Every structure is written in structure tokens, then in C-alpha cells.
Short mmCIF file of C-alpha atoms and ligand atoms in Angstrom, two decimals:
data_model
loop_
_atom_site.label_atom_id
_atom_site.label_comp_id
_atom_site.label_asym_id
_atom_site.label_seq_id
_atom_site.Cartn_x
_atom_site.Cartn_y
_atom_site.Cartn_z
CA UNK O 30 1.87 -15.19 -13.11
CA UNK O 31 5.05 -17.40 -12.97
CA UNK O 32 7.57 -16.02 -11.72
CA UNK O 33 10.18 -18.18 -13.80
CA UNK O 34 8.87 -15.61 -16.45
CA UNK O 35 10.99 -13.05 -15.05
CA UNK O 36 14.38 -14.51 -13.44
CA UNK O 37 15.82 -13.32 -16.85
CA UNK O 38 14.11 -10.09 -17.38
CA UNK O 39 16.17 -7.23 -18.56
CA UNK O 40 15.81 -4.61 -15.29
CA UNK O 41 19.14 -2.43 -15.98
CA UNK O 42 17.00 0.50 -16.63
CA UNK O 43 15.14 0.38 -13.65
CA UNK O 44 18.59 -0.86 -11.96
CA UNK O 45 19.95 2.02 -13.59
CA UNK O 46 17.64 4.44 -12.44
CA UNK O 47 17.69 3.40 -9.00
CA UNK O 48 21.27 3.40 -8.70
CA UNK O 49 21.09 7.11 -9.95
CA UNK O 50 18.17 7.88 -7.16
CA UNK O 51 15.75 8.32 -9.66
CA UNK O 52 12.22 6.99 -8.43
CA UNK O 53 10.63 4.29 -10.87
CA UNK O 54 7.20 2.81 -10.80
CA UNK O 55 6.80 -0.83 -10.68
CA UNK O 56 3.50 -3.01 -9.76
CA UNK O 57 3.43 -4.77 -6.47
CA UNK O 58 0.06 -7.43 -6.15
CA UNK O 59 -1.56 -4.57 -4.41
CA UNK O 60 -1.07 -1.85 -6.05
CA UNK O 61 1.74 0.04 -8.17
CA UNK O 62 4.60 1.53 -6.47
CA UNK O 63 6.59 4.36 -6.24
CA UNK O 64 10.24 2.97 -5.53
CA UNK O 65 13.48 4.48 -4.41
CA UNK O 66 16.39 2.72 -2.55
CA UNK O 67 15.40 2.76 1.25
CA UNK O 68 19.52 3.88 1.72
CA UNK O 69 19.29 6.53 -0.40
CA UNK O 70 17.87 9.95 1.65
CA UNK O 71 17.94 12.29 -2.07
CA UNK O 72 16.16 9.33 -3.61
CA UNK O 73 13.86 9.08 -0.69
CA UNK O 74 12.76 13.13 -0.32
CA UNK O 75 12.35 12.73 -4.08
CA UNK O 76 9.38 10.48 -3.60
CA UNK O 77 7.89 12.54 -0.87
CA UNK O 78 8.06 15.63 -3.53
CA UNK O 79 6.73 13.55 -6.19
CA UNK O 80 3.64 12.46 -4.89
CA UNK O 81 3.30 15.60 -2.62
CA UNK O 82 3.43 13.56 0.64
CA UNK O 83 3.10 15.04 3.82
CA UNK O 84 6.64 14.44 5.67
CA UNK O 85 4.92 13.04 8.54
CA UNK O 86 3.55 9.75 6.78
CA UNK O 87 5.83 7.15 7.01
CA UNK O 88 7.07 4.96 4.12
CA UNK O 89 7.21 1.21 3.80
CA UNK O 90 9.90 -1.03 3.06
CA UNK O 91 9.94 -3.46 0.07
CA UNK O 92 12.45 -6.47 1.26
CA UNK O 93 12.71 -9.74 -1.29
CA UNK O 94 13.63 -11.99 1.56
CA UNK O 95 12.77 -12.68 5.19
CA UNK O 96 16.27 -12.18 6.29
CA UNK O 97 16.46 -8.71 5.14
CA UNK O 98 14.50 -7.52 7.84
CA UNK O 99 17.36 -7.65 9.98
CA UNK O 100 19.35 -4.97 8.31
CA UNK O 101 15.99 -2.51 9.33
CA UNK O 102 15.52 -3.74 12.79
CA UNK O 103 17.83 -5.29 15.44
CA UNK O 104 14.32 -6.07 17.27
CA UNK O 105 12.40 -8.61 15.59
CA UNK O 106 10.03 -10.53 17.84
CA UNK O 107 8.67 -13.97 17.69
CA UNK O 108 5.63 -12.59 16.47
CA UNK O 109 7.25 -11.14 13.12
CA UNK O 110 8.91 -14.32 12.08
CA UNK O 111 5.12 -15.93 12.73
CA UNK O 112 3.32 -13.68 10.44
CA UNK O 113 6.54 -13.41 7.92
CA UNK O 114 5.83 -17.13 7.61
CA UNK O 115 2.20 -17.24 7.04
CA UNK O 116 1.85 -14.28 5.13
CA UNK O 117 5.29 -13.13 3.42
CA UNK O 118 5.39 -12.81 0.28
CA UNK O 119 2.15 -11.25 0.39
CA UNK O 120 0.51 -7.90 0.86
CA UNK O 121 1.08 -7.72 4.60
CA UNK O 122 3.26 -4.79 6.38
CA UNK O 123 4.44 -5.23 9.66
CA UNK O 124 5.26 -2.30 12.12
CA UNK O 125 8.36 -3.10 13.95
CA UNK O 126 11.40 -0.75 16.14
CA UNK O 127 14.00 0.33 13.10
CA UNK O 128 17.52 0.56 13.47
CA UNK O 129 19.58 2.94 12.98
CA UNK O 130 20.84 2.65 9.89
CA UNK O 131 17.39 3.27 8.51
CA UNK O 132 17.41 6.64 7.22
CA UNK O 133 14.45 8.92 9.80
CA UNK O 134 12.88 10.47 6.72
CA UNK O 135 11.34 7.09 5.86
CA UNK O 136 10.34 6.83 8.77
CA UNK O 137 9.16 10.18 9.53
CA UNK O 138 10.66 10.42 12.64
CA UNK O 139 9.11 7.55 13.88
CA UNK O 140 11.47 4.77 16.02
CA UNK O 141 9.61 2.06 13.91
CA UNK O 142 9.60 0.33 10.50
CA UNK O 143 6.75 -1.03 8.29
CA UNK O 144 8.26 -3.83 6.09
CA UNK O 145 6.94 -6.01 3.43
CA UNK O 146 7.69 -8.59 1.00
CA UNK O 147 5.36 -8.25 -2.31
CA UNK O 148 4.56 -11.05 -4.28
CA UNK O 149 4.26 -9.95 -7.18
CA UNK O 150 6.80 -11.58 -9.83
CA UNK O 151 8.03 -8.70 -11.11
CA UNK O 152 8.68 -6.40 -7.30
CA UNK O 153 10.52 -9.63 -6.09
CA UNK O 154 12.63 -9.98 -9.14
CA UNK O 155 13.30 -6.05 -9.29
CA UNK O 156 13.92 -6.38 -5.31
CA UNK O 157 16.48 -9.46 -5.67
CA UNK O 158 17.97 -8.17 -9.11
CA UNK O 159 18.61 -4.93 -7.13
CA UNK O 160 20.09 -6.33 -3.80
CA UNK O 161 18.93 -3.76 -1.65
CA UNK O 162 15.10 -2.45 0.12
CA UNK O 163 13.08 -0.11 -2.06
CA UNK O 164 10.72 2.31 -0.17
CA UNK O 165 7.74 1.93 -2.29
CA UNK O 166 4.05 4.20 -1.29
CA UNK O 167 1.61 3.74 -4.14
CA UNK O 168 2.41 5.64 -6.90
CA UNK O 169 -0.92 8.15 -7.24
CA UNK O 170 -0.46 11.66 -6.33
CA UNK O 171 -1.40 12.51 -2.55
CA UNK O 172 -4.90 12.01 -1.92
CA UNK O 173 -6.00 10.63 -4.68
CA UNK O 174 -6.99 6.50 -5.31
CA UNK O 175 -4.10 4.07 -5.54
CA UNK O 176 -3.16 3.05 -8.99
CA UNK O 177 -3.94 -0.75 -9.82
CA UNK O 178 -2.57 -0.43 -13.45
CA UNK O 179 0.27 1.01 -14.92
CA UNK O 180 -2.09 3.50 -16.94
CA UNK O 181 -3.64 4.42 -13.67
CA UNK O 182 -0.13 5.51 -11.96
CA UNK O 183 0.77 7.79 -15.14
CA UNK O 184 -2.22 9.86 -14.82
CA UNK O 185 -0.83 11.10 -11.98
CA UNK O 186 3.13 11.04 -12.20
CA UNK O 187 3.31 11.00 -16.19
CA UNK O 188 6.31 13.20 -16.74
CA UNK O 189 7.60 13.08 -13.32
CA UNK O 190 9.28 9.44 -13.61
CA UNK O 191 11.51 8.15 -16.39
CA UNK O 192 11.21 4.65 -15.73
CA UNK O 193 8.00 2.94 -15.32
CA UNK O 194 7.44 -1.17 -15.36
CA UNK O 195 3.72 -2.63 -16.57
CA UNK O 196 2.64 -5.67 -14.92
CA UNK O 197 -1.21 -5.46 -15.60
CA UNK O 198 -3.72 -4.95 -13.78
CA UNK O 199 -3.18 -5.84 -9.48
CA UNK O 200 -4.68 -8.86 -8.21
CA UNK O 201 -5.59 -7.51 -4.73
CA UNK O 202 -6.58 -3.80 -6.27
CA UNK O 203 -6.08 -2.32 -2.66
CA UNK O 204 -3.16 -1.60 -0.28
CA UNK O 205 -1.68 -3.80 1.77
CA UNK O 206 -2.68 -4.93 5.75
CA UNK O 207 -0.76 -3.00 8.26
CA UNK O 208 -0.39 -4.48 11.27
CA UNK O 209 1.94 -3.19 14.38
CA UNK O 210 3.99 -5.12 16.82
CA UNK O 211 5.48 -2.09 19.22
CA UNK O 212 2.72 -1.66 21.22
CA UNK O 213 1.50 -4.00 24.35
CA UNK O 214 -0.70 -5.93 21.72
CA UNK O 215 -0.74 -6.58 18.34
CA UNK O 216 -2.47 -3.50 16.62
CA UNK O 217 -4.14 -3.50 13.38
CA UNK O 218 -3.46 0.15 11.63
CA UNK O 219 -4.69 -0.48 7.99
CA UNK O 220 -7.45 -3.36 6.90
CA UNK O 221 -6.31 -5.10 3.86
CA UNK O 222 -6.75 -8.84 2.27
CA UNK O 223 -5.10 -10.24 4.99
CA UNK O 224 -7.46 -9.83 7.70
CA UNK O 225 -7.91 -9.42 11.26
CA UNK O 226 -9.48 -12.83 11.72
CA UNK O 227 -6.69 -14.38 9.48
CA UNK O 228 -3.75 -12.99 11.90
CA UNK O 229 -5.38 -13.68 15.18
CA UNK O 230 -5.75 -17.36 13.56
CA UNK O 231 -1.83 -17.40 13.11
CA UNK O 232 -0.91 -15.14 16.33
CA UNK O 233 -3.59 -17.11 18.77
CA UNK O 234 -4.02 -13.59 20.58
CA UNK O 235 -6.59 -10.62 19.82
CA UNK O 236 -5.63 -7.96 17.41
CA UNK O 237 -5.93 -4.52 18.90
CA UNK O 238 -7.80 -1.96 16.93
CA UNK O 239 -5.63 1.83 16.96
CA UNK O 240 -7.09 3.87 19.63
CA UNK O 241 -9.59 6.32 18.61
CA UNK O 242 -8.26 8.99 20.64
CA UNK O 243 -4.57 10.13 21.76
CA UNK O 244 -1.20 9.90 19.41
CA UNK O 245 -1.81 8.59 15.50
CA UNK O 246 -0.40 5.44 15.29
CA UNK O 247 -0.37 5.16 11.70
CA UNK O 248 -0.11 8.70 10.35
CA UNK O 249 -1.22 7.75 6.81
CA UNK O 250 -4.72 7.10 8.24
CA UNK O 251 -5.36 11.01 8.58
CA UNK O 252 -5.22 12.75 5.57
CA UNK O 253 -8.25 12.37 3.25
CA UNK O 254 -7.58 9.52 1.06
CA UNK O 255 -8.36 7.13 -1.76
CA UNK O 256 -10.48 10.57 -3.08
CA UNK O 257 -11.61 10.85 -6.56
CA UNK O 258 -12.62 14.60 -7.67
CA UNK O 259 -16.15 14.01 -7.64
CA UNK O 260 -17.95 13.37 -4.30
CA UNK O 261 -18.63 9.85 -2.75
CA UNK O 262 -22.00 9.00 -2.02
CA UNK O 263 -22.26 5.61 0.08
CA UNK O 264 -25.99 4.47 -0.24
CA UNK O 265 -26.62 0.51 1.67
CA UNK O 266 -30.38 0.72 0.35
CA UNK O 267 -31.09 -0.24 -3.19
CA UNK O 268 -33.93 2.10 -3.68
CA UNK O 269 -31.93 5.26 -2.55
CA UNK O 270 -29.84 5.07 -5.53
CA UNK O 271 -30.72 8.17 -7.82
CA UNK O 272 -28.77 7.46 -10.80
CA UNK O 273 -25.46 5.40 -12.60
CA UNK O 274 -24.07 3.43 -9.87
CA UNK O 275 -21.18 1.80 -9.24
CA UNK O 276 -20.82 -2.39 -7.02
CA UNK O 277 -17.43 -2.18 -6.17
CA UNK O 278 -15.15 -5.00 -4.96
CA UNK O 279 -11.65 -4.47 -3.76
CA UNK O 280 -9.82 -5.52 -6.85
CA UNK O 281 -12.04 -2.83 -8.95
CA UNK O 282 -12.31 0.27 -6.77
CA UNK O 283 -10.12 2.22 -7.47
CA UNK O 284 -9.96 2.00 -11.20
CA UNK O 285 -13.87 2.73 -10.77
CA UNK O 286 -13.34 5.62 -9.18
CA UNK O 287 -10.98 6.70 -11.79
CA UNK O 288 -12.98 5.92 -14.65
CA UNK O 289 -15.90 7.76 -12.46
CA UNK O 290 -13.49 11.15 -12.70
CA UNK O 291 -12.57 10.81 -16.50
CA UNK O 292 -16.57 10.58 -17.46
CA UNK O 293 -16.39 13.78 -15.37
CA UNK O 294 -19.07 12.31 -13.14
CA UNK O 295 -20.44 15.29 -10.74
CA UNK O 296 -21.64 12.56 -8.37
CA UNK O 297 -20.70 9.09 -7.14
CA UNK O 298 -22.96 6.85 -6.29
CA UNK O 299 -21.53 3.57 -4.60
CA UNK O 300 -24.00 0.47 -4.08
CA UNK O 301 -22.59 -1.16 -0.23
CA UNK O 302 -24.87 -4.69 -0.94
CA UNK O 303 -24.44 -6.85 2.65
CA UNK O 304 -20.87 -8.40 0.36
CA UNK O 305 -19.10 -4.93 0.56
CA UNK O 306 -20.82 -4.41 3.58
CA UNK O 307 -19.22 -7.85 4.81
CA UNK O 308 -15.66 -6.96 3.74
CA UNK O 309 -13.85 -4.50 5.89
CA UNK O 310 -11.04 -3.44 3.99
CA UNK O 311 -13.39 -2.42 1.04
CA UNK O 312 -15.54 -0.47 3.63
CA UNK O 313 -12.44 1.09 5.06
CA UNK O 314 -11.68 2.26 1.42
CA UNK O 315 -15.18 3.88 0.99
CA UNK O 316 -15.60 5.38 3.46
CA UNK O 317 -12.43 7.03 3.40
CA UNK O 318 -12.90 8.11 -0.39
CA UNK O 319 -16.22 9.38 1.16
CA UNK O 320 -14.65 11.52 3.60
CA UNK O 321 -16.88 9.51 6.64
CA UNK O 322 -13.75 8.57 8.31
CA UNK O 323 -10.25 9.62 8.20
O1 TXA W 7 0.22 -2.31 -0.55
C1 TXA W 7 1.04 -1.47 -0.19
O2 TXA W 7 1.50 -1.44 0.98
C2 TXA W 7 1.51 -0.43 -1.22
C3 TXA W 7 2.39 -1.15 -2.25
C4 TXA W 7 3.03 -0.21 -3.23
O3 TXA W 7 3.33 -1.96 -1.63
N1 TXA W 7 2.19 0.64 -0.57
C5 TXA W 7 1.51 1.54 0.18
O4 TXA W 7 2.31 2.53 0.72
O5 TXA W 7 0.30 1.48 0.37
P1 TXA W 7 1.70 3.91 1.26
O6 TXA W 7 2.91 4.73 1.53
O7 TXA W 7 0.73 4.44 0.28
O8 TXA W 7 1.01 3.55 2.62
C6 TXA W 7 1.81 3.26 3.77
C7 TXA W 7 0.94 3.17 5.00
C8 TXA W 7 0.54 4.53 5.51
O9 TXA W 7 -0.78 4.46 6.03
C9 TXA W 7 1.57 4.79 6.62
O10 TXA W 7 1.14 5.70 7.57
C10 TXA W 7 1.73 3.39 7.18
O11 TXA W 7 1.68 2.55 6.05
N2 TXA W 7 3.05 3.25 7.82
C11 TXA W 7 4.26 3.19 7.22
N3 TXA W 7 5.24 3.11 8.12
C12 TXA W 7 4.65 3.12 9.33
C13 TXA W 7 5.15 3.08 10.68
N4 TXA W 7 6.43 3.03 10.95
N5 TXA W 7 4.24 3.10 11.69
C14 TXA W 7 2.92 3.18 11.41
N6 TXA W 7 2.39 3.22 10.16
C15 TXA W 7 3.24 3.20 9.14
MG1 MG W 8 -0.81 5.47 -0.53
#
């Protein structure tokens, strides 16, 4: 998509809307958002009552250019800049110590900051055309899969949002790579596109998996997630599949697993071939909608 496209696309009702603290949803190149101004605390508890999101799971912050990180965090090391460069915009989050002006219910509580910079044509233009950081989770009820189209996020928030913005379907079709830079190394807290080989390329050190055991690093990682209705059934064996089967690759997942609760499917079987198998984000998806980990 060009992004020329939208440089003079109409936003004053999502402007509008966000001004007002009303949440909109908008598409990112992962998946939809749910955004509010990052500033604005009513705007900010509304999305944690929209989606029903536990208070505890931090939010991340939508920037539109490098240099807005530094009016979340007065603590930026060399390391940020390095994987801003390589990776930004992109769907990459980085964990980093907040300041104080950013409000503690985005963060939960939490001394630290996950920001981004999306892509996508139209969450940079909305970003820039609104001058300030959105706080944007995916915009699916609690629980359930990330939306990857605009039809997707209104089966779940239809009726709760006033302004909505369709972009199509999401390239990447699952959230973005989470990686943390507060603890002694480099820690990886959520797989995504952008992966663990690809940052120790640009960083030149190893990337730290979270501890299994202790404090939750990234309190998102807890709650059963990516779930459709019907139960997951993870089979790596082609002749253990009993019935209608789904491949799934990251882009198509989630909309699968939609579709798979619409048919009112009573089962779901997933087909891990050694390419799923291969691709850790994907498997960190399944077996999370499985409930296997999580
Ligand atoms: O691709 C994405 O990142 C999408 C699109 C809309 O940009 N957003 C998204 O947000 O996936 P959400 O809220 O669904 O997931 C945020 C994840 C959670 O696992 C949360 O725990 C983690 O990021 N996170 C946010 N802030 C954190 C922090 N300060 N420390 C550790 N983990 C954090
Ligand atoms: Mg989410």
C-alpha cells in the first residue's frame, strides 16, 4: 500500500473521536487496533472496559516517529535506537523504563513502556495527523483471536465503538515481537515476524528467553489467549487427523479460527506440517489458542 494514498485522507472523525476520548479501531500491519490517546487516563480505562482487559496487562504505545519515544522514556539505551533503526516502522515493540508523564494505568503499574511504530499507511498517517501516542491492544474482546480485518474486530466490539477505519485484511495476521531491554540481557517476551535470530543479527548479543519461573515479565502472556470457542486440537502427524482440518500460516490464523467458530465447529483440528512447526511465532499462537502453554 502507498502511503502517498493517505497524506490527504479525511481522519477528523477519528481525530474527532480521539480528541473526545472515545476509543476507535484502526488497522495496524499486524493486526487491528483498539486506540485511545496514551495522555488521556478516561480514554485509556475505556479501552480496558471495552475489551474486558485484566488491569494488570500492560498496553503498548503507537508512536509515528522515532523521536517520540523520548516523551515516554528519559532512558533510552543504545540498544533501542539499534533496533528502532532496523526494525521501526514495523511490527516490533520494545520494553523500555517509562517516564513519568506516562499515565501508570497503561502501564499497569509497571516502571516500563512497550513502544512501537506500525507501518501500516493508514496507523502512521492517523498517528502523525493526530500529533500525539495512541495506546492501541488489538481490538478483539479478551481472550479471544486478534482481529486481522475490520469485519473481524466488529464481531467483537460492534456497538461498543463509533468510529472504526478499514484497511483490509493485515499483512503480518499476528501481533507484533516484544522484546525487553530492562533486564541484564535483552529478553524476548512475545515471538512475532521479527524474530529472535533477526534481532540477535542486529544486537550481536543473545536474546534471553523470559524465565519460566519467578515474576511475569510480560503479563499478557498469562491469560488464555488467541482462543476460539471451540477447542484446539494440535495434531503434527498427518494420519491423526480425524476430520476438516485447518494448515494455518501466520497471516491466516486467526481469521481461520474465526471462520472455524461461525461454522459452529465443535472441534478444531490444526495440521502443524514441519513449516508451522519451523515458525515460532505461529507455534506460539497455537499453542496458546490450544491452551498447551500460557
Ligand atoms: O501487534 C501489536 O502489537 C498489536 C497492534 C494493534 O499494534 N497490539 C497488541 O497489543 O498486540 P496487546 O495489548 O494485545 O498486546 C500487548 C502485549 C501484551 O502481551 C503485554 O503484556 C505486553 O505487550 N506488554 C505491554 N507493555 C509491556 C511492558 N511494559 N512490559 C512487558 N510487556 C508488556
Ligand atoms: Mg491482544
Amino acid at each position: 500500500m502507498d502511503r502517498k494514498v493517505y497524506e490527504n485522507f479525511d481522519f477528523s472523525l477519528a481525530i474527532d473521536a480521539l480528541e473526545k476520548g472515545d476509543p476507535i479501531i484502526f488497522p495496524t500491519e499486524t493486526v487491528y487496533g483498539l486506540g485511545a490517546p496514551l495522555f488521556n487516563i478516561d480514554a485509556v480505562r475505556r479501552i480496558f472496559s471495552i475489551k474486558g482487559r485484566p488491569t494488570d496487562n500492560p498496553l503498548i504505545a503507537h508512536i509515528g516517529k522515532i523521536s517520540d519515544a523520548k516523551s515516554l522514556s528519559d532512558d533510552l539505551p543504545t540498544a533501542f535506537y539499534t533496533l528502532a533503526e532496523a526494525f521501526w516502522p514495523g511490527p516490533l515493540a520494545i520494553v523500555v523504563k517509562k517516564n513519568e508523564k506516562v499515565p501508570s494505568i497503561v502501564s499497569a503499574g509497571h516502571p516500563t513502556i512497550a513502544i512501537r511504530m506500525p507501518s501500516h499507511p493508514i496507523a502512521r498517517a492517523l498517528i502523525e495527523a493526530f500529533g500525539q501516542p495512541l495506546v492501541a491492544p488489538s481490538a478483539n474482546l479478551s481472550g479471544k483471536p486478534s482481529p486481522t480485518t475490520l469485519a473481524d474486530a466488529l464481531e467483537d466490539l460492534n456497538g461498543k465503538v463509533n468510529v472504526a477505519i478499514d484497511g483490509g485484511p493485515c499483512d503480518v495476521g499476528i501481533e507484533s515481537t516484544v522484546i525487553s531491554l530492562v533486564h541484564e540481557a535483552p529478553t524476548l517476551l512475545r515471538p512475532g515476524k521479527i524474530t529472535k535470530e533477526m534481532l540477535e543479527e542486529v544486537l550481536g548479543v543473545p536474546i534471553a528467553l523470559p524465565p519460566s519461573s519467578g515474576p511475569v515479565l510480560s503479563p499478557g502472556m498469562k491469560y488464555r489467549h488467541y482462543a476460539p470457542i471451540a477447542p484446539v486440537r494440535l495434531v503434527y502427524k498427518i494420519e491423526e487427523l480425524q476430520g476438516p482440518f485447518i494448515i494455518p500460516t501466520a497471516k491466516s490464523l486467526y481469521s481461520q479460527l474465526r471462520h472455524a467458530d461461525r461454522m459452529g465447529m465443535e472441534l478444531i483440528e490444526i495440521y502443524c506440517d514441519i513449516t508451522v512447526q519451523s515458525d515460532a511465532a505461529l507455534m506460539n499462537r497455537l499453542l496458546r489458542s490450544a491452551g498447551q502453554i500460557g
